[in-house]
JSON list of C-alpha atoms in Angstrom, two decimals:
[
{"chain": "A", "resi": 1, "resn": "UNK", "atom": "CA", "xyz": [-1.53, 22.04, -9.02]},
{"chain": "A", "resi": 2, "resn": "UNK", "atom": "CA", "xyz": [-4.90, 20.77, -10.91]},
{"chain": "A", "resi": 3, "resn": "UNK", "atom": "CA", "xyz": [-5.85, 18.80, -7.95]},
{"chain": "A", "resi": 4, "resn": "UNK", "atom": "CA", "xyz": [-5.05, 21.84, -5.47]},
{"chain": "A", "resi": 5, "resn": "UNK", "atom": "CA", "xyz": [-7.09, 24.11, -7.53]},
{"chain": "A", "resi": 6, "resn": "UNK", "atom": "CA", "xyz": [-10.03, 21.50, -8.25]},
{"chain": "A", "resi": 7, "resn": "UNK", "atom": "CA", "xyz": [-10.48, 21.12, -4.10]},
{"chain": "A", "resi": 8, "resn": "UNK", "atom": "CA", "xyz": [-10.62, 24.84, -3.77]},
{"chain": "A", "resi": 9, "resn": "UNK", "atom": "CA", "xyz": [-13.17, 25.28, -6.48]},
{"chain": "A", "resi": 10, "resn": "UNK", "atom": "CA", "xyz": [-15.17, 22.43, -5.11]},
{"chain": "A", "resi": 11, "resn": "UNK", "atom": "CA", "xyz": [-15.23, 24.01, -1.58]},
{"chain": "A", "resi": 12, "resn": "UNK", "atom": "CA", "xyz": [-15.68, 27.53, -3.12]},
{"chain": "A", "resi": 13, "resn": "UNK", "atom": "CA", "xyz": [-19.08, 26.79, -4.71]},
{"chain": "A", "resi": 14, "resn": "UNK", "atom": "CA", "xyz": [-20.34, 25.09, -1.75]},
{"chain": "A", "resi": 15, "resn": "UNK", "atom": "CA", "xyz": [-18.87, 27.80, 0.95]},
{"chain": "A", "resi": 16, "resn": "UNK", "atom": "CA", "xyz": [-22.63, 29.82, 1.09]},
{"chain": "A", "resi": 17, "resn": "UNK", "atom": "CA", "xyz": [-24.56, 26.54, 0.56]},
{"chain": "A", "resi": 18, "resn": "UNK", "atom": "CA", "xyz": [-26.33, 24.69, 3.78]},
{"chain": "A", "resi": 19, "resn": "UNK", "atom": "CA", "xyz": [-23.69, 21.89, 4.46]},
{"chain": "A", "resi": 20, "resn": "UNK", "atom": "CA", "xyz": [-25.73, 18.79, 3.89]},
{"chain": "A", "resi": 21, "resn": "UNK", "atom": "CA", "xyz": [-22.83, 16.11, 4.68]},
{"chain": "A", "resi": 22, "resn": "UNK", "atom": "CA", "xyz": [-22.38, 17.19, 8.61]},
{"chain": "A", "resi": 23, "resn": "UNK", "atom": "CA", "xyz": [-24.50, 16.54, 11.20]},
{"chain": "A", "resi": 24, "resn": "UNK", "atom": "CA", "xyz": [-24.61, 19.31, 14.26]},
{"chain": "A", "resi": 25, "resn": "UNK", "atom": "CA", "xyz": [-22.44, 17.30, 16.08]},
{"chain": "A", "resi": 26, "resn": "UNK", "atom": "CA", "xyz": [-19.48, 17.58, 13.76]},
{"chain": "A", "resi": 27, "resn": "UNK", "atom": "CA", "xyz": [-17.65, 20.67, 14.39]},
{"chain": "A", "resi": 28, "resn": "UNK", "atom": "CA", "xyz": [-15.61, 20.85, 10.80]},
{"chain": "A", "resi": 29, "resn": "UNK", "atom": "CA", "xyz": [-12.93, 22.25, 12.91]},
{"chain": "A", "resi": 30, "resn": "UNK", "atom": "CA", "xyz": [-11.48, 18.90, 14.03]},
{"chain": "A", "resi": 31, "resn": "UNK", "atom": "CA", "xyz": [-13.08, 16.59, 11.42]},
{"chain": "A", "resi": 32, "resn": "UNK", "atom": "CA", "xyz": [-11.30, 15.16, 8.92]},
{"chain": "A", "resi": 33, "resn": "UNK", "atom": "CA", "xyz": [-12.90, 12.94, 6.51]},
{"chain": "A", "resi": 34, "resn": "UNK", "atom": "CA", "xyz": [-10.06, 12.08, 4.57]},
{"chain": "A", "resi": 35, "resn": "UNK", "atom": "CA", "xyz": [-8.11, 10.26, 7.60]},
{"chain": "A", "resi": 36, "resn": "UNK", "atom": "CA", "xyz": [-11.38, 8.21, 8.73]},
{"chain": "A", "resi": 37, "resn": "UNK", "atom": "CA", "xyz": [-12.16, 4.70, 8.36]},
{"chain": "A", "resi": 38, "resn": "UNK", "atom": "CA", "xyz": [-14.64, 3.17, 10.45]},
{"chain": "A", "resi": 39, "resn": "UNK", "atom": "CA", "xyz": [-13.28, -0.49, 12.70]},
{"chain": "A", "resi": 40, "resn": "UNK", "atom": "CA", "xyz": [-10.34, 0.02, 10.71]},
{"chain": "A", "resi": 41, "resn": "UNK", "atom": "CA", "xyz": [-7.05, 0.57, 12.70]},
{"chain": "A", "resi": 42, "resn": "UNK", "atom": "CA", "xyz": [-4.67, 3.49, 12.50]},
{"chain": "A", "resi": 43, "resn": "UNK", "atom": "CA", "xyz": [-1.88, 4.38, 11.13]},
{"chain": "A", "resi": 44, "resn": "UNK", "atom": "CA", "xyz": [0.27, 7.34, 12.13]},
{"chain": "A", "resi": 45, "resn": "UNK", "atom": "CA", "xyz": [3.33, 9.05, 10.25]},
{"chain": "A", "resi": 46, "resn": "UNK", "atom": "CA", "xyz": [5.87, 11.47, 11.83]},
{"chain": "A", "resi": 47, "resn": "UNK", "atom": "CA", "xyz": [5.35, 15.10, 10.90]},
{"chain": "A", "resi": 48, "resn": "UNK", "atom": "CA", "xyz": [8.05, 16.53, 8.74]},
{"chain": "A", "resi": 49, "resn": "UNK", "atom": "CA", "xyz": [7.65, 20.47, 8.64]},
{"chain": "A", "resi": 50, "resn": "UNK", "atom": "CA", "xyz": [8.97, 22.35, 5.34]},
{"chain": "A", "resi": 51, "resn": "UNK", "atom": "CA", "xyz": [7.27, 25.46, 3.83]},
{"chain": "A", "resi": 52, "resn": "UNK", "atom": "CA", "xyz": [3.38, 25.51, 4.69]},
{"chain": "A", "resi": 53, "resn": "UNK", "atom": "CA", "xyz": [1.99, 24.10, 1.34]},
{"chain": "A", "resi": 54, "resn": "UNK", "atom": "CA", "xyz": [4.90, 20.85, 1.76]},
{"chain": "A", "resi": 55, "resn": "UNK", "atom": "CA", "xyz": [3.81, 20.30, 5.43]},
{"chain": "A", "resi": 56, "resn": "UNK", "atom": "CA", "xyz": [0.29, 19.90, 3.67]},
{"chain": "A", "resi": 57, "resn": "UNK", "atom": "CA", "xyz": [1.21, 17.60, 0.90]},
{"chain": "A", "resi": 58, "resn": "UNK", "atom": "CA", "xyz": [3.41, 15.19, 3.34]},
{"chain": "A", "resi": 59, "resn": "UNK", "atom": "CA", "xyz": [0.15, 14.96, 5.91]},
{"chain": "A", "resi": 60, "resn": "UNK", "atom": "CA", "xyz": [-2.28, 14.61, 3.17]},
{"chain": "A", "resi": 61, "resn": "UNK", "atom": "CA", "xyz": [-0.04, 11.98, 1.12]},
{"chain": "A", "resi": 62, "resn": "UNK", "atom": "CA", "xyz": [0.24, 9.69, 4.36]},
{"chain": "A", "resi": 63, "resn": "UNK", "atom": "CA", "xyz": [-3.84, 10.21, 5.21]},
{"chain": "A", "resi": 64, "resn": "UNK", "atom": "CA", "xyz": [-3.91, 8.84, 1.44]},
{"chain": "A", "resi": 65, "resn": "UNK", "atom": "CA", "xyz": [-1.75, 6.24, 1.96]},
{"chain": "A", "resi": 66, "resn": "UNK", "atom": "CA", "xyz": [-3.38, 5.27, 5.46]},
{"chain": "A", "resi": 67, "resn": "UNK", "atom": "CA", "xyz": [-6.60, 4.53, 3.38]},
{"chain": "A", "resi": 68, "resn": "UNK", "atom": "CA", "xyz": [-5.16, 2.75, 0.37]},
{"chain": "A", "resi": 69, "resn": "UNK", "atom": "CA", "xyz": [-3.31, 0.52, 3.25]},
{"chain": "A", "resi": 70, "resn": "UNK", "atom": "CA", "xyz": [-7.20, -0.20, 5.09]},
{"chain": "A", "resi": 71, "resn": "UNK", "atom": "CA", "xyz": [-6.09, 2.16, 7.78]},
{"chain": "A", "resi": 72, "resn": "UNK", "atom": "CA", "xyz": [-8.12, 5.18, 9.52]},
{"chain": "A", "resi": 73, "resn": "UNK", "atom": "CA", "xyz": [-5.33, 7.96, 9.85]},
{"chain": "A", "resi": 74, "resn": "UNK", "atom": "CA", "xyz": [-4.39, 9.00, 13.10]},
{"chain": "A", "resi": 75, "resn": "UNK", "atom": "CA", "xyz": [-2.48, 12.20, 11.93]},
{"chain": "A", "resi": 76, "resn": "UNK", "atom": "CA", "xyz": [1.13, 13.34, 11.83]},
{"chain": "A", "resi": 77, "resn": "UNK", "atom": "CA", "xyz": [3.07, 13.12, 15.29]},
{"chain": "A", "resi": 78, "resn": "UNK", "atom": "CA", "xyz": [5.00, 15.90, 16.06]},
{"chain": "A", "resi": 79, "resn": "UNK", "atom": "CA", "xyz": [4.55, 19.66, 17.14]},
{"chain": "A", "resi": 80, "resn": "UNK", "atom": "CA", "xyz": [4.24, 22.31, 14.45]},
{"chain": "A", "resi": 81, "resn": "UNK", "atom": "CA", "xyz": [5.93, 26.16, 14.77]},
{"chain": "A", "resi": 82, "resn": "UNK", "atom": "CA", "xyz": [3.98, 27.93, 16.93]},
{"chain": "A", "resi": 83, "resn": "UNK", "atom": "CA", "xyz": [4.73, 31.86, 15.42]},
{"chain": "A", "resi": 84, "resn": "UNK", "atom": "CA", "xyz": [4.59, 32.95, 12.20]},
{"chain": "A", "resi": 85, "resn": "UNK", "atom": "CA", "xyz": [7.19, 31.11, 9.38]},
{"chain": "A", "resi": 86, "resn": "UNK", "atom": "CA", "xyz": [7.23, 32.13, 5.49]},
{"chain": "A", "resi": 87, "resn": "UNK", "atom": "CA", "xyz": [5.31, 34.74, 4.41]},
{"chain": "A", "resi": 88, "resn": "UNK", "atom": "CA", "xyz": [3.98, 35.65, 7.73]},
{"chain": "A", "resi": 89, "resn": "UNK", "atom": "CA", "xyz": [2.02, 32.03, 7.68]},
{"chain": "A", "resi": 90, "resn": "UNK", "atom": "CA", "xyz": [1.03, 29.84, 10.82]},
{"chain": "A", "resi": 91, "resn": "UNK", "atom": "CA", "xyz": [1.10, 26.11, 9.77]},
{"chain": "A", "resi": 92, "resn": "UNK", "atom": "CA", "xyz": [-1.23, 24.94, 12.17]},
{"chain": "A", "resi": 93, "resn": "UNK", "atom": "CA", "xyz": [-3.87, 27.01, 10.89]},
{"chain": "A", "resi": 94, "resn": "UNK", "atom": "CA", "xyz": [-3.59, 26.04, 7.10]},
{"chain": "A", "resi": 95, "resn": "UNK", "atom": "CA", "xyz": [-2.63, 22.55, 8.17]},
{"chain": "A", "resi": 96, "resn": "UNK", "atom": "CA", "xyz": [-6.39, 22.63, 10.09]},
{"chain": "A", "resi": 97, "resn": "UNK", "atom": "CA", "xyz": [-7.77, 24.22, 7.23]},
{"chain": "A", "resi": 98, "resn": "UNK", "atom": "CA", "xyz": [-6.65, 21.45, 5.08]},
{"chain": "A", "resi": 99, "resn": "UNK", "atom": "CA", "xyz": [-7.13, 18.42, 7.33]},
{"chain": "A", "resi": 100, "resn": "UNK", "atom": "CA", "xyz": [-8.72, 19.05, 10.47]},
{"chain": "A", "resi": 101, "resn": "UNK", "atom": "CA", "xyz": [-7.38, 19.99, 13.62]},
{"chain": "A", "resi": 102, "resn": "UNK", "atom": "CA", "xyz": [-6.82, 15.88, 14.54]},
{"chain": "A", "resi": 103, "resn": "UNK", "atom": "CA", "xyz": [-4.62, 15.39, 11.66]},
{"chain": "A", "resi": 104, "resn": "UNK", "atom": "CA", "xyz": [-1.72, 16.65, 13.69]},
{"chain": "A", "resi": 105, "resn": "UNK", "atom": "CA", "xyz": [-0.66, 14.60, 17.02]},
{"chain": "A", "resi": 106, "resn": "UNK", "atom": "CA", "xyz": [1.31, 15.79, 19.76]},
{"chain": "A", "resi": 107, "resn": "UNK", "atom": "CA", "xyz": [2.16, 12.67, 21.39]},
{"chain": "A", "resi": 108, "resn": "UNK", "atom": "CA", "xyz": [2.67, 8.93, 20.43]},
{"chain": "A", "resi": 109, "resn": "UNK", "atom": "CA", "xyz": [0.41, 6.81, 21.28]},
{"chain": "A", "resi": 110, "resn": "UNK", "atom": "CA", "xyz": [1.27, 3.91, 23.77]},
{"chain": "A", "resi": 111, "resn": "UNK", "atom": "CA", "xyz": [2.33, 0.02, 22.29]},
{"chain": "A", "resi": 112, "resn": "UNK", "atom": "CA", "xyz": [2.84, 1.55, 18.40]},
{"chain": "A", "resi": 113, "resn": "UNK", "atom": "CA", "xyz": [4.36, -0.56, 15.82]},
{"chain": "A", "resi": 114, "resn": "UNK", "atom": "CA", "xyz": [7.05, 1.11, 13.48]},
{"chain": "A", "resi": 115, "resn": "UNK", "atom": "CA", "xyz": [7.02, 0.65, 9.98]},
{"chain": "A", "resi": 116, "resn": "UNK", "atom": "CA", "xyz": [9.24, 1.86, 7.28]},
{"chain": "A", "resi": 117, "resn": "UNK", "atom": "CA", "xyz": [7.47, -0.78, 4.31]},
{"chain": "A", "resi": 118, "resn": "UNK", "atom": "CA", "xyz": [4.95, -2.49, 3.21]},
{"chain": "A", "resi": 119, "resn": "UNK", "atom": "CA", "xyz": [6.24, -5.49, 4.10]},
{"chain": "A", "resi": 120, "resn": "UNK", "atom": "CA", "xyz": [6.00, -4.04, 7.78]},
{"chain": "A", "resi": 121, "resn": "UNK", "atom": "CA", "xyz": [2.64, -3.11, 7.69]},
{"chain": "A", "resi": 122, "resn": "UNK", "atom": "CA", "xyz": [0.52, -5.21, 10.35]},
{"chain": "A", "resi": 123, "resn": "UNK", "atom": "CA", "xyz": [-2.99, -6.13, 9.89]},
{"chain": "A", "resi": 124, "resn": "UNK", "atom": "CA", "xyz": [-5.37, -4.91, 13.05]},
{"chain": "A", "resi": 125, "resn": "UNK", "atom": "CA", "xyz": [-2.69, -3.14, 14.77]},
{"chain": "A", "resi": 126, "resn": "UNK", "atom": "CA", "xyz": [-1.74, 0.75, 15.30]},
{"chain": "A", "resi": 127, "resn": "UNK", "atom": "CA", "xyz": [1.26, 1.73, 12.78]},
{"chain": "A", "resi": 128, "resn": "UNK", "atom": "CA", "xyz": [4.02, 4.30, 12.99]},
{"chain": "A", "resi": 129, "resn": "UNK", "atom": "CA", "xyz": [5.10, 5.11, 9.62]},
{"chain": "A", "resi": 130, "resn": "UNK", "atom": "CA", "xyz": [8.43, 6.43, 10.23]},
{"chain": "A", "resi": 131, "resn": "UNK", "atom": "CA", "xyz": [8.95, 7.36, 6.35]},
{"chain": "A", "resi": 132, "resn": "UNK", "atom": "CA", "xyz": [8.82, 10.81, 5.12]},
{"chain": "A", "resi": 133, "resn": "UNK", "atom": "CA", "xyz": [7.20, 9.43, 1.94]},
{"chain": "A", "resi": 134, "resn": "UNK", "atom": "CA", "xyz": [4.79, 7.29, 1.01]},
{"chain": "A", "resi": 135, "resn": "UNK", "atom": "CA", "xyz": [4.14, 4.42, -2.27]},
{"chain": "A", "resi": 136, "resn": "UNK", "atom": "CA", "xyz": [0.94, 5.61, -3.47]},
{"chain": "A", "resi": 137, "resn": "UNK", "atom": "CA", "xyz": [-1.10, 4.47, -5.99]},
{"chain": "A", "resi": 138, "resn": "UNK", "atom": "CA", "xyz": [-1.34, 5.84, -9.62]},
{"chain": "A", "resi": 139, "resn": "UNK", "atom": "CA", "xyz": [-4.29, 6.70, -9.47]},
{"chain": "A", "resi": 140, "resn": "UNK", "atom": "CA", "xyz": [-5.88, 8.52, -6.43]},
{"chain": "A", "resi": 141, "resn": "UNK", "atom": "CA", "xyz": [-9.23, 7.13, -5.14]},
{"chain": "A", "resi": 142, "resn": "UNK", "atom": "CA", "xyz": [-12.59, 8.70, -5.91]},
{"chain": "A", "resi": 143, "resn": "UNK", "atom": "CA", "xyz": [-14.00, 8.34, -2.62]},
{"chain": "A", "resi": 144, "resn": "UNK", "atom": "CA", "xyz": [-10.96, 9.63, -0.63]},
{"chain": "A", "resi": 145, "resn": "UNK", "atom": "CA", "xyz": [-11.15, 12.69, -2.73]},
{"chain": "A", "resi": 146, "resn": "UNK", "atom": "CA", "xyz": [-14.55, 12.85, -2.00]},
{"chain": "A", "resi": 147, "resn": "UNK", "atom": "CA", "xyz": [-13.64, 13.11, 1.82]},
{"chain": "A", "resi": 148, "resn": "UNK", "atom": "CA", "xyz": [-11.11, 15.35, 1.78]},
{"chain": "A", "resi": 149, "resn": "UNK", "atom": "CA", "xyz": [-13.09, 17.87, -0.38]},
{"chain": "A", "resi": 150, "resn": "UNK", "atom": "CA", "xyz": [-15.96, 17.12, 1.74]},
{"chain": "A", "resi": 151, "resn": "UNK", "atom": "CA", "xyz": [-14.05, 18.71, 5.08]},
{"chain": "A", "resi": 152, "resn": "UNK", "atom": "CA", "xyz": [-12.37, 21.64, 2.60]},
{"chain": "A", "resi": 153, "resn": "UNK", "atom": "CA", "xyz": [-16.16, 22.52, 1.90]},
{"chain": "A", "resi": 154, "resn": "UNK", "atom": "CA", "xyz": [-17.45, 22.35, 5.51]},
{"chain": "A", "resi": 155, "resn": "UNK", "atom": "CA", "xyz": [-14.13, 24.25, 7.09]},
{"chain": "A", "resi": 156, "resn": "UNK", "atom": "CA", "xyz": [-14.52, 26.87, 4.16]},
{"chain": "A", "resi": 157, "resn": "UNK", "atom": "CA", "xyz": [-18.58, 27.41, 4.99]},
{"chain": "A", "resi": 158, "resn": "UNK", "atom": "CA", "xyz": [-18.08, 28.15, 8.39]},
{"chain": "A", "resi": 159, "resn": "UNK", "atom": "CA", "xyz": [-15.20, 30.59, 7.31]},
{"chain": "A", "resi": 160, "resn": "UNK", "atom": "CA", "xyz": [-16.24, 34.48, 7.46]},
{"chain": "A", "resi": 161, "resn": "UNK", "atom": "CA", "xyz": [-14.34, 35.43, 4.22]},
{"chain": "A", "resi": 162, "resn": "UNK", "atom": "CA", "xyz": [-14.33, 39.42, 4.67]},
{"chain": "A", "resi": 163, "resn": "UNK", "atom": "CA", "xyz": [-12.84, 40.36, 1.27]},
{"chain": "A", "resi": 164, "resn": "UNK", "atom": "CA", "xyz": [-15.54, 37.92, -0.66]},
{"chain": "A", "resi": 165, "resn": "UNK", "atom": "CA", "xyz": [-18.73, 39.87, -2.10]},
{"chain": "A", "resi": 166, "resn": "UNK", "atom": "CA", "xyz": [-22.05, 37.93, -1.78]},
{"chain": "A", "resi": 167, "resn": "UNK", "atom": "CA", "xyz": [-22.93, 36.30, -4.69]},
{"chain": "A", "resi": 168, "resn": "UNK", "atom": "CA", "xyz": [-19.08, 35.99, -5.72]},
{"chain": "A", "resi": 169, "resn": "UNK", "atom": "CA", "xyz": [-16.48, 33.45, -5.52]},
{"chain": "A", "resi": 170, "resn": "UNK", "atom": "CA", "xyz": [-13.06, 34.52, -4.87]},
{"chain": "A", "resi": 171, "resn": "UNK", "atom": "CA", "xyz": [-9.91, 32.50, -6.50]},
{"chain": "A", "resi": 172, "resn": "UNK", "atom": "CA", "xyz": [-6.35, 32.72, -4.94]},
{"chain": "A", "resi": 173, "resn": "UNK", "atom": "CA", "xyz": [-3.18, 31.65, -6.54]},
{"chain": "A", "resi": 174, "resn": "UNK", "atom": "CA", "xyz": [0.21, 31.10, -4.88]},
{"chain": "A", "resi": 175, "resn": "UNK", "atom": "CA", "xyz": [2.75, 33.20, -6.32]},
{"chain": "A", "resi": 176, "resn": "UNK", "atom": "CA", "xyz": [6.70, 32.60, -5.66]},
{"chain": "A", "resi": 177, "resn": "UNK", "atom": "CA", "xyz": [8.71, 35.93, -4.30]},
{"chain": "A", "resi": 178, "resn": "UNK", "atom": "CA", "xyz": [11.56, 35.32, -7.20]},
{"chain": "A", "resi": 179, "resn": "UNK", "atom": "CA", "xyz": [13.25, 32.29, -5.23]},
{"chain": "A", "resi": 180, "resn": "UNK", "atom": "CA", "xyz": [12.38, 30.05, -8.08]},
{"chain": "A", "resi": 181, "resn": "UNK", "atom": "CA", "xyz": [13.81, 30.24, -11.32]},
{"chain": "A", "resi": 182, "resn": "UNK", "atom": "CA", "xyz": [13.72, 27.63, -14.57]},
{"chain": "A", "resi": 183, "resn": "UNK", "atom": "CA", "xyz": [17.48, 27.67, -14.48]},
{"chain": "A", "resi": 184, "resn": "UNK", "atom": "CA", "xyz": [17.67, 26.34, -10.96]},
{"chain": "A", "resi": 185, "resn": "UNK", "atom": "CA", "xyz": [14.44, 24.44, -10.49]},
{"chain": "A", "resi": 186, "resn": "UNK", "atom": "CA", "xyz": [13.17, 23.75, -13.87]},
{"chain": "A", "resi": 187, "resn": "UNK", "atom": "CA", "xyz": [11.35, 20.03, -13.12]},
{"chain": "A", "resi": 188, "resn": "UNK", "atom": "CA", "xyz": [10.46, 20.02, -9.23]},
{"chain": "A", "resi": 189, "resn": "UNK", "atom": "CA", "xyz": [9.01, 23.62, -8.00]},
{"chain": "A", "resi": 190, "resn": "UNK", "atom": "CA", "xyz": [9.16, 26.11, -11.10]},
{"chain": "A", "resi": 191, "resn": "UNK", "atom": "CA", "xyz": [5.63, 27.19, -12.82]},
{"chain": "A", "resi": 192, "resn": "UNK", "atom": "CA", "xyz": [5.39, 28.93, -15.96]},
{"chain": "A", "resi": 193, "resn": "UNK", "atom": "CA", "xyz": [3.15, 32.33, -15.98]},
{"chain": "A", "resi": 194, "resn": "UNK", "atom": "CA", "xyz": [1.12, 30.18, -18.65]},
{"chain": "A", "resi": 195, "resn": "UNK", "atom": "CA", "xyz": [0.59, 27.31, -16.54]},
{"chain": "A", "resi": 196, "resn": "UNK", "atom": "CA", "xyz": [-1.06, 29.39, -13.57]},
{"chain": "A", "resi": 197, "resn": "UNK", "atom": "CA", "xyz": [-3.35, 31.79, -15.92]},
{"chain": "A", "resi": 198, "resn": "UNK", "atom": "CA", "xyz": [-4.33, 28.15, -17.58]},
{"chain": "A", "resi": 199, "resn": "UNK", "atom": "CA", "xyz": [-5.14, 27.20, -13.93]},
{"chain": "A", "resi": 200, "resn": "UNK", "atom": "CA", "xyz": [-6.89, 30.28, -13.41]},
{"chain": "A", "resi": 201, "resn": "UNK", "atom": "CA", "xyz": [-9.09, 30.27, -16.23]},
{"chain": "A", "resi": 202, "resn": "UNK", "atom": "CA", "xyz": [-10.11, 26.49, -16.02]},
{"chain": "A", "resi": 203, "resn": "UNK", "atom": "CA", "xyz": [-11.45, 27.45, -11.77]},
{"chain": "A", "resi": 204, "resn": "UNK", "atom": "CA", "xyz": [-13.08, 30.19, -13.36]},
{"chain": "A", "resi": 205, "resn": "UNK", "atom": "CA", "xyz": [-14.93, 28.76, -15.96]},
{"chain": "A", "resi": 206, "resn": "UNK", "atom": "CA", "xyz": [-16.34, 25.76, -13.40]},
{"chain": "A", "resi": 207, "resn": "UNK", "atom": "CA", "xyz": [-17.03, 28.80, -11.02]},
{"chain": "A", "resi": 208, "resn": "UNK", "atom": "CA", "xyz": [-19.04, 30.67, -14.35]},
{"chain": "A", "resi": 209, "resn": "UNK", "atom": "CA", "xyz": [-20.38, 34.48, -14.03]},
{"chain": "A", "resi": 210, "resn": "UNK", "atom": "CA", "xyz": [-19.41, 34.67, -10.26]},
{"chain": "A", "resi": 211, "resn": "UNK", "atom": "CA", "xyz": [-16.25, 34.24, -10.35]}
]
């Protein structure tokens, strides 16, 4: 949740800023900074679709785990729903919100290697990680973070936020419809009321007075 809520205040405070990271040519809408790596070769995953914020974390775990591995990330093969799922949300918006339109792929590419380890993990040649997760690293890496706040910031700047007052900046929290409870989900999906209100208070005090 911290790292969810540190990207969106990072993006928030740049959203009415000139973007000074892009060049014209880059679009923001199919950029993804976080799956690049220059003469590096790519690894894919398979797309596994859950709720919208889960689709997100699974795409954005394997783009993290392409670059720990010295991959550029080729995205998640698969096709996402096309009409409206939970809540009335379309995945391959947020997912291109997130990412970048690129980070999802519709077909496999041609001569792919499959992987489902380390261990299977070839040097200079295009990867398939079949695995729906991923062996990450404790720790995630600054510069990767840096990249995938980077495209947050340049998606969000180009975004025409109607309900947002000039001069303000906006904070939204995801709130559960009653589906989970402490007695069922106590260690994987439930958040206290204090948790999210400490959440809410720490964006707002790195946004200051506009927030």
């Amino acid at each position: 949740m911290r790292l969810f809520f540190v990207a969106m205040a990072a993006a928030a405070r740049r959203h009415r800023r000139p973007n000074r990271h892009h060049t014209k040519a880059e679009t923001c809408a199919g950029d993804c900074p976080a799956c690049a790596l220059p003469h590096r070769p790519k690894l894919y995953s398979v797309l596994h679709v859950d709720g919208v914020g889960t689709t997100v974390k699974y795409i954005a775990e394997h783009a993290r785990f392409a670059r720990e591995q010295n991959y550029a990330y080729g995205g998640a093969i698969g096709t996402l729903p096309l009409t409206p799922q939970a809540h009335g949300v379309l995945q391959r918006q947020c997912v291109a919100w997130a990412l970048g339109t690129d980070a999802v792929v519709v077909r496999e590419p041609a001569g792919i290697q499959r992987a489902a380890a380390l261990a299977d993990l070839a040097s200079n040649q295009t990867v398939l990680w079949t695995e729906k997760h991923v062996p990450l690293a404790p720790k995630v890496d600054k510069a990767w973070l840096a990249d995938l706040r980077r495209g947050n910031a340049c998606r969000l700047g180009r975004a025409r936020l109607t309900y947002a007052r000039k001069g303000t900046v906006r904070v939204a929290a995801h709130l559960r419809r009653g589906d989970v409870d402490v007695s069922v989900q106590p260690s994987l999906r439930w958040v206290s009321d204090a948790c999210l209100v400490d959440a809410l208070g720490w964006v707002a005090g790195r946004a200051g007075a506009r927030a």
